[in-house]
Short mmCIF file of C-alpha atoms in Angstrom, two decimals:
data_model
loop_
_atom_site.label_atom_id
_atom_site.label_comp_id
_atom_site.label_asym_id
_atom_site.label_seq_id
_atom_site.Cartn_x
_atom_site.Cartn_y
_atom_site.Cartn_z
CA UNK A 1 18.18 -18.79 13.41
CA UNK A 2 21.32 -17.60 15.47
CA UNK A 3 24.67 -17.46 13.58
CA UNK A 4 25.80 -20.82 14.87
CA UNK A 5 22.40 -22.55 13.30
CA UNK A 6 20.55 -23.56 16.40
CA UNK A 7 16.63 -22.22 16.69
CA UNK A 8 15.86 -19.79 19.11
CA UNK A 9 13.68 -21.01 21.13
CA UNK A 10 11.07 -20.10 24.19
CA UNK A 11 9.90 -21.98 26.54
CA UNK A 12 6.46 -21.59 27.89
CA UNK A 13 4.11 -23.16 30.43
CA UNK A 14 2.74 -22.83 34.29
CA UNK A 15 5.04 -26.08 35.16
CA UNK A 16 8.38 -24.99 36.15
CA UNK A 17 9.21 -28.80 35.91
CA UNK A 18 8.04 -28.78 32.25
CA UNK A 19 10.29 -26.31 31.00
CA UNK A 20 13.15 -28.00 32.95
CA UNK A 21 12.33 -30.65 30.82
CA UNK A 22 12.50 -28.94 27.60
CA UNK A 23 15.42 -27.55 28.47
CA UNK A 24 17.25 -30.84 29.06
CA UNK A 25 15.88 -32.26 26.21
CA UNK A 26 16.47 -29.93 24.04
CA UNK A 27 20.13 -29.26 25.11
CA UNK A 28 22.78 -28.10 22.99
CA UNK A 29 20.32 -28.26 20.38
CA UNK A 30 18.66 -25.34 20.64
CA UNK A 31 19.69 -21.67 21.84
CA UNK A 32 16.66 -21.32 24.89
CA UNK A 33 15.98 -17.70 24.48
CA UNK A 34 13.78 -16.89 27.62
CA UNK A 35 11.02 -18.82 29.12
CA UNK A 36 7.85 -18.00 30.43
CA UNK A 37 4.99 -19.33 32.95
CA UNK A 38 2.20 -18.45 30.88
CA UNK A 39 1.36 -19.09 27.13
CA UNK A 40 1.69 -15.76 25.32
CA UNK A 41 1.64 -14.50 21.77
CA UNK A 42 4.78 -13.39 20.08
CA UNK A 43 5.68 -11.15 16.92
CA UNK A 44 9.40 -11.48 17.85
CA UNK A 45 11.95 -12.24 15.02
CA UNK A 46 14.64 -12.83 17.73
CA UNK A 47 12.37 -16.10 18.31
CA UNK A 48 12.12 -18.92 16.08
CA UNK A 49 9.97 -21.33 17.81
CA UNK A 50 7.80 -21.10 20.68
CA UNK A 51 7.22 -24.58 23.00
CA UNK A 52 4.05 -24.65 25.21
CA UNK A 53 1.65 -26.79 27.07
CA UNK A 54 -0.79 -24.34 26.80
CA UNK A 55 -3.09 -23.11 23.61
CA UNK A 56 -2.19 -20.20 21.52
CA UNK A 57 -4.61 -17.50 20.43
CA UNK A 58 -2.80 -15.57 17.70
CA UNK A 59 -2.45 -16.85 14.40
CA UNK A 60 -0.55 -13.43 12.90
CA UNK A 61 1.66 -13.83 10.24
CA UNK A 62 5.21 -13.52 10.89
CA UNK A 63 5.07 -14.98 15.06
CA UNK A 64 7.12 -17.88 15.64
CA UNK A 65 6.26 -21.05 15.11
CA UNK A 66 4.70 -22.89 17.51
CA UNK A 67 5.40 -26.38 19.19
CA UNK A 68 2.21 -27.89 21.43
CA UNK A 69 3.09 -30.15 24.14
CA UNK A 70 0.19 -32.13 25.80
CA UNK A 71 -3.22 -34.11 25.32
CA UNK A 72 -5.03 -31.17 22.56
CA UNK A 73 -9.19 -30.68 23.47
CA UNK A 74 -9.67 -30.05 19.75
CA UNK A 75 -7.95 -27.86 17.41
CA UNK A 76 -4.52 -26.45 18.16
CA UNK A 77 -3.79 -23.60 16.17
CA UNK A 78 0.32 -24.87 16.37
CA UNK A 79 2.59 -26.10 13.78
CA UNK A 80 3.25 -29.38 15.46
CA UNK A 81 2.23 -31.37 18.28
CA UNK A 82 3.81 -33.51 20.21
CA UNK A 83 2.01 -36.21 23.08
CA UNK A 84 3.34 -35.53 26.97
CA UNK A 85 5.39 -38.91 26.60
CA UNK A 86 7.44 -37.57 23.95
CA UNK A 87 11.11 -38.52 23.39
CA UNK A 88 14.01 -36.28 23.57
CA UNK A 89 14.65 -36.79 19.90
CA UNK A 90 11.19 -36.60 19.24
CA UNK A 91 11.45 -32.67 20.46
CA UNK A 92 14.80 -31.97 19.11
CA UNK A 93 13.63 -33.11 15.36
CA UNK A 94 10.21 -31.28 15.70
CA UNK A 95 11.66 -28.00 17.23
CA UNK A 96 14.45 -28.34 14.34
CA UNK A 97 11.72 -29.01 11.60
CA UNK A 98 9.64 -25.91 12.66
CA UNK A 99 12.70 -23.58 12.81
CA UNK A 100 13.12 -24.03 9.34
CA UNK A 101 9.85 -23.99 8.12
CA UNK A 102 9.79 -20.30 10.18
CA UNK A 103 12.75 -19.26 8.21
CA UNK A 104 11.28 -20.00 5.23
CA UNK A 105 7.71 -18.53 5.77
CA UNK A 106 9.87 -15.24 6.57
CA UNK A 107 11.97 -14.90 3.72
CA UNK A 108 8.61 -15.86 1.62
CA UNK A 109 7.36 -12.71 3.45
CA UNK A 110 10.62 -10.24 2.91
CA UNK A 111 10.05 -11.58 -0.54
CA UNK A 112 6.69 -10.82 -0.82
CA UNK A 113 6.79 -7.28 0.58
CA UNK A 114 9.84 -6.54 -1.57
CA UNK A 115 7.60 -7.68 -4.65
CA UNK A 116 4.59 -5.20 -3.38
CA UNK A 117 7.34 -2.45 -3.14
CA UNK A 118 8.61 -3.04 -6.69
CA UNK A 119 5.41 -3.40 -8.07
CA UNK A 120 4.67 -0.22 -6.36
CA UNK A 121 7.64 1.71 -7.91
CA UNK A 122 6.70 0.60 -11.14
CA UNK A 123 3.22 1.98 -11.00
CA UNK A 124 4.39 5.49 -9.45
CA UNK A 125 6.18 8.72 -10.82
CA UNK A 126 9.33 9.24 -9.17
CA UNK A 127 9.12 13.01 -8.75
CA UNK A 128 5.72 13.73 -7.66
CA UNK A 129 4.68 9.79 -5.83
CA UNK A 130 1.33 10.14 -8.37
CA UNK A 131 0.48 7.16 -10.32
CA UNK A 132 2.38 6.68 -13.68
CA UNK A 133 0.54 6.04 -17.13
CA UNK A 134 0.99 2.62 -15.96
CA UNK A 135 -0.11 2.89 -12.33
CA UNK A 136 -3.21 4.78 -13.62
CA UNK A 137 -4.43 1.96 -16.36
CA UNK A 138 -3.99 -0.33 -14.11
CA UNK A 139 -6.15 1.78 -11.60
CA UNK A 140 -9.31 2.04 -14.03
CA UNK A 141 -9.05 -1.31 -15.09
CA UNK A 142 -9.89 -1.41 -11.25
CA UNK A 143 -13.05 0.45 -11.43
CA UNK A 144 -16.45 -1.10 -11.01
CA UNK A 145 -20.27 0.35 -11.05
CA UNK A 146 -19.98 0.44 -7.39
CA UNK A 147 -17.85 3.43 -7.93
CA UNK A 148 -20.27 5.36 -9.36
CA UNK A 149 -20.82 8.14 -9.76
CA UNK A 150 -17.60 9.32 -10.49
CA UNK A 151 -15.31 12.63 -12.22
CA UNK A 152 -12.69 11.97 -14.30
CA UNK A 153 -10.25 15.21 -14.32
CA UNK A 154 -7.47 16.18 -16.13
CA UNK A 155 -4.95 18.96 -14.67
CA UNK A 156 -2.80 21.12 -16.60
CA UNK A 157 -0.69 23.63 -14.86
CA UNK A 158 -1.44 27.67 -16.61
CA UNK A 159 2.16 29.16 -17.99
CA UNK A 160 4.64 26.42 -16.70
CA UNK A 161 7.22 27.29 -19.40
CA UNK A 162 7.31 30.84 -17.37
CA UNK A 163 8.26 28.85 -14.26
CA UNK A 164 11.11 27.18 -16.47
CA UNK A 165 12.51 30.24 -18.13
CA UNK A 166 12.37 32.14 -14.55
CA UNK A 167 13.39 29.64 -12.06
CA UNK A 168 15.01 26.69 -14.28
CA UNK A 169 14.28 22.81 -14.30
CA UNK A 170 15.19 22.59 -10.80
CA UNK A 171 12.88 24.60 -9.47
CA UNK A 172 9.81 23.77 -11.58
CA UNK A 173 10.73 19.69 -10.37
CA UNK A 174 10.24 21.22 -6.73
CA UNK A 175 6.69 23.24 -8.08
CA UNK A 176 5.74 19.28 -9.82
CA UNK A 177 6.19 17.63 -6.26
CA UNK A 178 4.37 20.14 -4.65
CA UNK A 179 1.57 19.73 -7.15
CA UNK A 180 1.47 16.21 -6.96
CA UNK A 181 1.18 16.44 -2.82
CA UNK A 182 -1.79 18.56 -3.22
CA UNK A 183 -3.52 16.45 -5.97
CA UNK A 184 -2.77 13.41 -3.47
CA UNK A 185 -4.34 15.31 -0.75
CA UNK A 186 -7.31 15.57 -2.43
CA UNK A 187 -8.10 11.59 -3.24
CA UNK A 188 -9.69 9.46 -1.21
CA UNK A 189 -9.00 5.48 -0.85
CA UNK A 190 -10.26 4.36 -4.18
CA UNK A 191 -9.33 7.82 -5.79
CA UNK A 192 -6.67 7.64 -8.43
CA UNK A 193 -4.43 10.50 -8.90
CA UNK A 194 -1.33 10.37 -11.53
CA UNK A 195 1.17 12.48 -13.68
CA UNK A 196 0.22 12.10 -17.15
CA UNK A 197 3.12 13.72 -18.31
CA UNK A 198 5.09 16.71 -18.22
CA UNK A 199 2.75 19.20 -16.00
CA UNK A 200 -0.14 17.30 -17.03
CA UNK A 201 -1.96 15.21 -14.12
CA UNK A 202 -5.70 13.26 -14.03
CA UNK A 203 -7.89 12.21 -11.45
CA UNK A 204 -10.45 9.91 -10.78
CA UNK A 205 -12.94 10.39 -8.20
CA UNK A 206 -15.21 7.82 -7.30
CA UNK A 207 -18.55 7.96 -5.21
CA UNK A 208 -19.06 12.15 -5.84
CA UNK A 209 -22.40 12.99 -6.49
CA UNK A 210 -23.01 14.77 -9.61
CA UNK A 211 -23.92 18.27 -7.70
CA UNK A 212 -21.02 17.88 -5.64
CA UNK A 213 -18.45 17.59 -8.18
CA UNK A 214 -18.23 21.44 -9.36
CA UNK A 215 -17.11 22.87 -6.21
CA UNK A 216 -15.37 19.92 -5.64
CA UNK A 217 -13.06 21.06 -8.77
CA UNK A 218 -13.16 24.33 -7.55
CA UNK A 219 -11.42 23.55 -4.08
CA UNK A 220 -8.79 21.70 -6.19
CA UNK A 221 -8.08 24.88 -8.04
CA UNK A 222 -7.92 27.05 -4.97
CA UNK A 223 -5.31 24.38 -3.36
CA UNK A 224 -3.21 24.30 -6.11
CA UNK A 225 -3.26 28.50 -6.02
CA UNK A 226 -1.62 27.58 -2.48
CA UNK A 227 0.72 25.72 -3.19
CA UNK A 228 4.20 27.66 -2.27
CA UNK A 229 7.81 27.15 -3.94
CA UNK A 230 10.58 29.40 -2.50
CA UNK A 231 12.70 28.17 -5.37
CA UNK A 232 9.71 30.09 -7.65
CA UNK A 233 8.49 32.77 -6.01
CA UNK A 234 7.96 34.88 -8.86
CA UNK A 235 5.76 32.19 -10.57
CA UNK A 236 2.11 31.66 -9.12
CA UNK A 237 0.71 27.79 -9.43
CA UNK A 238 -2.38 27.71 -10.71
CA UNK A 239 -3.84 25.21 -13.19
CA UNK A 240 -6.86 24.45 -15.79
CA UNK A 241 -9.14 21.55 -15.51
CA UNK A 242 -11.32 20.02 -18.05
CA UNK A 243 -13.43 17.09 -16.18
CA UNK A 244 -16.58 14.81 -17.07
CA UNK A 245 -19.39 13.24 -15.34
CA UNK A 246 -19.57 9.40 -15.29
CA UNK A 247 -23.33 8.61 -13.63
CA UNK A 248 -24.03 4.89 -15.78
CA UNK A 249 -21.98 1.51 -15.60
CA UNK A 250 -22.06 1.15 -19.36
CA UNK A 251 -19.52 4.37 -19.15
CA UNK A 252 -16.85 2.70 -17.43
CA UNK A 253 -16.52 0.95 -21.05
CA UNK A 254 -15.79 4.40 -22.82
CA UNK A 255 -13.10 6.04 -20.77
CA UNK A 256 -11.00 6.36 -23.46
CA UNK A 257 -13.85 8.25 -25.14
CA UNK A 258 -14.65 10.42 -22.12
CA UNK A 259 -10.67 11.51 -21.07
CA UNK A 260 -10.77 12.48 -25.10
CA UNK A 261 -13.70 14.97 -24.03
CA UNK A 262 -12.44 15.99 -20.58
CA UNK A 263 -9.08 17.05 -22.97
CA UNK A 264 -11.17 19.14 -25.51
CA UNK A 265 -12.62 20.96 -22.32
CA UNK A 266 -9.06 21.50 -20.88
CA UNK A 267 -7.95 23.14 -23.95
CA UNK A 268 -11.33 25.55 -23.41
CA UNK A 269 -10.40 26.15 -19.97
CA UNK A 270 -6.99 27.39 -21.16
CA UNK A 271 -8.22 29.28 -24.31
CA UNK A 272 -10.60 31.21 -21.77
CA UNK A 273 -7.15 31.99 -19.43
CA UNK A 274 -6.79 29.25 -17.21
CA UNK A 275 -7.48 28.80 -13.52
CA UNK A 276 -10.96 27.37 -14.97
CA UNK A 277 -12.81 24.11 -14.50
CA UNK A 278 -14.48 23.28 -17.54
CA UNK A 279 -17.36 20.38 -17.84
CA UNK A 280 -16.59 18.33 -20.80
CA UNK A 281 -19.66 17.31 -23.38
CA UNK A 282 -20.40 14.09 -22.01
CA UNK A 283 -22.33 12.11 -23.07
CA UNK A 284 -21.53 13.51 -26.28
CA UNK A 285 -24.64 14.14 -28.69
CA UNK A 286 -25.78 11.81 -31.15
#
């Protein structure tokens, strides 16, 4: 609503002596933003209510509402009607009504996105936007058989305490970002990607096909060799992976199991001098 409390309001039909009507009936009650000849669909917040003889087609969330005048053929997707021998009060009450109901439904919706943002920021790590521990439970409490097959991976950068003793804190947080932007580069929608901790990351790739999934971990290593700090030039990224298979639903219910064996075949990867993706036992024999 306008400062002074009156709806904003549009007036719209083919009737020129219509809106003239509105208008006067309406008077100092409303502000009359603009009005039209034809019935047209709005997403403008500088309008609070819409009046029209004619049907409107949009339902979107977030339009004004919307006030039908006239004699409806069936359905009208409006938030109030009113018959053509409507009073004056009649229009001023229902116009007034709607206005508020339409400030309402809006600050539901600033509420709702600021919620969704929130919630978001809670599930993310500040430095490199990569799901946090939380964001990434959540995330594979997500998963269904649908998404199989699938690669769990973890990611652990090869001499990072180098890039700290040469470059300082400041300039390995710059090398994490730019990790995390390749990692995210290389998900899909449904993917998961999050810092684990420190300059530890995992993945979760759904719908790979097991013969895919090796040079698919190769590609990640080679983008991670290109990622480029100017803060650290004298310290190359490059990273070890150990990462496991999941082909059958009944695995989804050992993940804890399987990111224990992708972890044993990080530390192999590592042992053997890094830049390595290593295939974790899994299934593990009896």
């Amino acid at each position: 609503m306008m400062a002074n409390g009156l709806p904003r309001v549009r007036l719209c039909s083919s009737e020129p002596a219509a809106r003239a009507r509105w208008r006067h009936d309406l008077g100092a009650n409303a502000e009359i933003v603009a009005d039209s000849d034809r019935a047209e669909t709005f997403a403008d917040a500088a309008i609070d209510v819409v009046v029209s003889d004619a049907v409107f087609v949009d339902l979107s969330a977030g339009i004004p509402g919307r006030v039908f005048i006239g004699e409806p053929a069936g359905l009208v997707p409006a938030d109030a009607c009113l018959p053509p021998d409507y009073c004056a009060r009649e229009l001023v009450q229902t116009v007034c009504l709607v206005a508020e109901i339409v400030r309402l439904r809006r600050i539901q919706q600033r509420d709702s996105q600021r919620i969704e943002q929130l919630d978001d920021f809670a599930h993310r790590d500040a430095l490199t936007g990569l799901l946090n521990r939380r964001g990434w439970d959540s995330s594979l409490r997500k998963l269904r058989p649908q998404d199989l097959p699938a690669c769990l991976a973890l990611v652990d950068l090869d001499h990072f305490k180098l890039c700290n003793d040469l470059h300082g804190w400041s300039a390995s947080d710059v090398v994490l970002a730019g990790v995390g932007a390749a990692l995210q580069a290389s998900t899909r929608s449904g993917d998961a990607a999050a810092r684990w901790g420190g300059d530890e990351f995992a993945l979760f790739l759904c719908n790979i096909p097991e013969p895919a999934v090796g040079e698919t971990m190769k590609r990640l290593l080679r983008s991670l060799l290109d990622v480029n700090v100017p803060e650290a030039q004298q310290y190359r990224v490059q990273a070890s992976i150990g990462y496991a298979v999941l082909a059958e639903p009944h695995e989804l219910d050992h993940l804890a199991a399987i990111f224990a064996a992708c972890q044993s075949a990080l530390r192999i990867a590592k042992s053997a001098g890094g830049n390595i993706a290593e295939r974790a036992s899994w299934p593990q024999p009896d």
